[in-house]
mmCIF file of C-alpha atoms in Angstrom:
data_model
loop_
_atom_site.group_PDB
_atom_site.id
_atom_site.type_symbol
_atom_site.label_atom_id
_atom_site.label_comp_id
_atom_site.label_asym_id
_atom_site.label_seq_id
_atom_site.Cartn_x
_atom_site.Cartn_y
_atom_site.Cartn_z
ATOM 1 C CA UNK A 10 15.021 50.391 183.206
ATOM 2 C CA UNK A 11 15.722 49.852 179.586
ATOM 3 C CA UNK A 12 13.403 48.210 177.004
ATOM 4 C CA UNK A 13 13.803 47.652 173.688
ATOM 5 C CA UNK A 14 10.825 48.084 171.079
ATOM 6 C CA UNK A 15 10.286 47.434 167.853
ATOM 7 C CA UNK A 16 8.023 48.425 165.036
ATOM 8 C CA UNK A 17 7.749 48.799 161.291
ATOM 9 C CA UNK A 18 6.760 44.830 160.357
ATOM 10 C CA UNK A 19 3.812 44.490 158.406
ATOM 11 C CA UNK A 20 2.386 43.032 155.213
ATOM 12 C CA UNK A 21 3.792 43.608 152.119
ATOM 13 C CA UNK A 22 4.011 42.301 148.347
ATOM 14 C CA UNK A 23 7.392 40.494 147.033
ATOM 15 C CA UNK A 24 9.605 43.050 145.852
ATOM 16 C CA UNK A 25 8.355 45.636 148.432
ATOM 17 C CA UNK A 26 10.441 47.279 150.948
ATOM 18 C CA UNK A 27 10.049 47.570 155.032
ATOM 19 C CA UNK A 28 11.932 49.720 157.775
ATOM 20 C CA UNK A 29 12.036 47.813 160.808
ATOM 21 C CA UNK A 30 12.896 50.141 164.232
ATOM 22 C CA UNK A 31 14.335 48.788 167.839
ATOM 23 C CA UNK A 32 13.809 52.043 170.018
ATOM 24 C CA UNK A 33 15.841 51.462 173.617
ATOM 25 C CA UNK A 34 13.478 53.342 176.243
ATOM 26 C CA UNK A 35 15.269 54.652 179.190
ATOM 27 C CA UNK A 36 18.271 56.720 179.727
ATOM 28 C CA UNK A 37 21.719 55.305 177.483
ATOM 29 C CA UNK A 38 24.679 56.536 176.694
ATOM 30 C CA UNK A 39 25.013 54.725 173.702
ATOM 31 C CA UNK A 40 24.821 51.668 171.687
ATOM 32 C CA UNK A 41 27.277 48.919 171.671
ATOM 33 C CA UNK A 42 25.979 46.859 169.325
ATOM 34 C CA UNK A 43 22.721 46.134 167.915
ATOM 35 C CA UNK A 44 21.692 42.424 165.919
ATOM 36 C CA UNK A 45 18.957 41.187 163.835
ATOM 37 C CA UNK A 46 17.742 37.863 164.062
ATOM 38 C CA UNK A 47 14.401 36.409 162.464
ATOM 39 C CA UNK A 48 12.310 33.007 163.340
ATOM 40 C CA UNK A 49 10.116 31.572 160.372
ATOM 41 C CA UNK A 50 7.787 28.484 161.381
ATOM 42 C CA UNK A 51 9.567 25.530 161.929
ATOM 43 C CA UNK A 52 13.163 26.814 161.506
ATOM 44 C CA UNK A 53 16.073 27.567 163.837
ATOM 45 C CA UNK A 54 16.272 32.074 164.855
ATOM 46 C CA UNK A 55 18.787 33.338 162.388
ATOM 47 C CA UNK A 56 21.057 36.054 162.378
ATOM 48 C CA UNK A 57 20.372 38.793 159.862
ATOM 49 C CA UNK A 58 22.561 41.606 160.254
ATOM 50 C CA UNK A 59 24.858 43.065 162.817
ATOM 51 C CA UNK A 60 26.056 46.379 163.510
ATOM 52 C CA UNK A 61 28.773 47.386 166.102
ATOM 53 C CA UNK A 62 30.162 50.177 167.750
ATOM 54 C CA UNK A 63 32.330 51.617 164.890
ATOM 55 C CA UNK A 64 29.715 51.258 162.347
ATOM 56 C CA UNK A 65 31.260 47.871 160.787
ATOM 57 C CA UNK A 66 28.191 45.804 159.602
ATOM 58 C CA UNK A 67 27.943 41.808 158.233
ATOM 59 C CA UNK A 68 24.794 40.253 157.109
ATOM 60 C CA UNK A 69 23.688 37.059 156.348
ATOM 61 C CA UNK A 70 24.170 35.792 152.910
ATOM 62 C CA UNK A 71 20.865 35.413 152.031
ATOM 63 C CA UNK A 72 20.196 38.987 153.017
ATOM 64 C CA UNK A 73 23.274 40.981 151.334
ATOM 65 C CA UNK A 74 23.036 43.463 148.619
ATOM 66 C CA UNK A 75 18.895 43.479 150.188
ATOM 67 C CA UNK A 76 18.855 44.765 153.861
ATOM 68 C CA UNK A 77 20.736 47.460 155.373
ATOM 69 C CA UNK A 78 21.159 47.816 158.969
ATOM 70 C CA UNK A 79 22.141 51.032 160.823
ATOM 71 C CA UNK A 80 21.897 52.788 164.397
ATOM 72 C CA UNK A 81 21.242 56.226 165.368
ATOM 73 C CA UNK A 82 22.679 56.786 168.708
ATOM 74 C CA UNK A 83 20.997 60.236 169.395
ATOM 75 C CA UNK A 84 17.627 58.594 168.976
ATOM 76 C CA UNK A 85 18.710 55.203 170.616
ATOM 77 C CA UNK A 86 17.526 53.509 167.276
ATOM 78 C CA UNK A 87 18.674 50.514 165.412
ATOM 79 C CA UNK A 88 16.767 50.015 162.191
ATOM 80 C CA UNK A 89 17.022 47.684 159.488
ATOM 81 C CA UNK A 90 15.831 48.565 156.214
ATOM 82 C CA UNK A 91 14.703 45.855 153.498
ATOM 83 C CA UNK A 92 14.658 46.071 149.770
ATOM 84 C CA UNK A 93 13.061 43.512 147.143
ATOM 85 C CA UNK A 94 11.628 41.437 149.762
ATOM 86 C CA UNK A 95 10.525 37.864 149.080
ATOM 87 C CA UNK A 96 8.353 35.223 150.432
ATOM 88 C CA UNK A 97 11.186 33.501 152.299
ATOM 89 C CA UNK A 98 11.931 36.398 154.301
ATOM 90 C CA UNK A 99 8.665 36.265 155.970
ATOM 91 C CA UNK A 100 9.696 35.761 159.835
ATOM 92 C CA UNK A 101 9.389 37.445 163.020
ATOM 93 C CA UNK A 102 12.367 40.053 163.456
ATOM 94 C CA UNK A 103 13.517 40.128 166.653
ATOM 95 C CA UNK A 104 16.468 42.607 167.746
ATOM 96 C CA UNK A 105 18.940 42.274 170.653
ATOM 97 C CA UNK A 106 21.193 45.297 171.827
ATOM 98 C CA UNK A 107 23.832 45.903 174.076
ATOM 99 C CA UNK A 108 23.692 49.473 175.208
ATOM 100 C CA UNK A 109 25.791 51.234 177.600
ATOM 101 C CA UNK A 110 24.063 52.871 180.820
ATOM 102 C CA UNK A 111 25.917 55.213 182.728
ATOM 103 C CA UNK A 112 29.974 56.937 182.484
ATOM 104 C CA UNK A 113 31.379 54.040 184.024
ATOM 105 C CA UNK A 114 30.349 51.746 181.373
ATOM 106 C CA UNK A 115 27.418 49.597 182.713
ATOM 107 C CA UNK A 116 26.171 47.872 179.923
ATOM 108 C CA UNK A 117 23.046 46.366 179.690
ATOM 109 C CA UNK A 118 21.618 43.539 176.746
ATOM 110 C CA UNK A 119 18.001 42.980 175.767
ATOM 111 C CA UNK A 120 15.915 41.707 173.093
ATOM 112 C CA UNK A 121 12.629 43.161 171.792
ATOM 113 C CA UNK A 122 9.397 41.224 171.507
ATOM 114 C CA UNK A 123 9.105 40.953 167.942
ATOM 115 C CA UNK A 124 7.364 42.068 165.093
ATOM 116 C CA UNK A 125 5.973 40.317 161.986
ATOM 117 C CA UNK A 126 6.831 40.450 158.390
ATOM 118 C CA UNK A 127 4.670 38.661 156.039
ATOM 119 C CA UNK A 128 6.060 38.897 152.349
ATOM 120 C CA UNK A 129 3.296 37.327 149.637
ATOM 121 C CA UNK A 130 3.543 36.750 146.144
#
């Protein structure tokens, strides 16, 4: 069974930077696509960054030129790495994968449970 699981949010200064991980557990063969959405209090999930199968990326606007997102298909990793960080971009990060499972192409689509990321002033 796979599971996806995330780490790297924390708290951390305006201007700072963060890595943020989503590790699939289980056996893969690799990783369609992964996405990276965040929820602040009181506002709609978002869609921060994408990343698909040949490497082609978009981002939201209020996150280009700021946050990179790439995978690493031989450790089953999506990450998403943050530079100059501001208050706004406090949120819970949540990814959601597609990965494929087996030679026949079983794919299989999860999300992780979250993790913070508290940007002060």
């Amino acid at each position: 069974q796979v599971q996806l699981v995330e780490s790297g949010g924390d708290l951390v200064q305006s201007g700072g930077s963060l890595r943020l991980s989503c590790a699939a557990s289980g056996t893969i063969f690799s990783i369609n696509y992964v996405d990276w959405y965040r929820e602040a209090p009181g506002k709609e999930r978002e869609l921060v960054a994408s990343i698909v199968r040949d490497g082609s990326t978009n981002y939201a606007d209020s996150v280009k030129g700021r946050f990179t997102i790439s995978r690493d298909n031989a450790k089953k990793t999506g990450y998403l790495q943050m530079n100059s960080l501001k208050p706004e971009d406090t949120a819970l990060y949540y990814c959601n994968a597609e990965v494929v499972l087996d030679s026949f192409g079983t794919t299989w689509n999860g999300w992780g449970q979250g993790t913070q990321v508290t940007v002060f002033s």
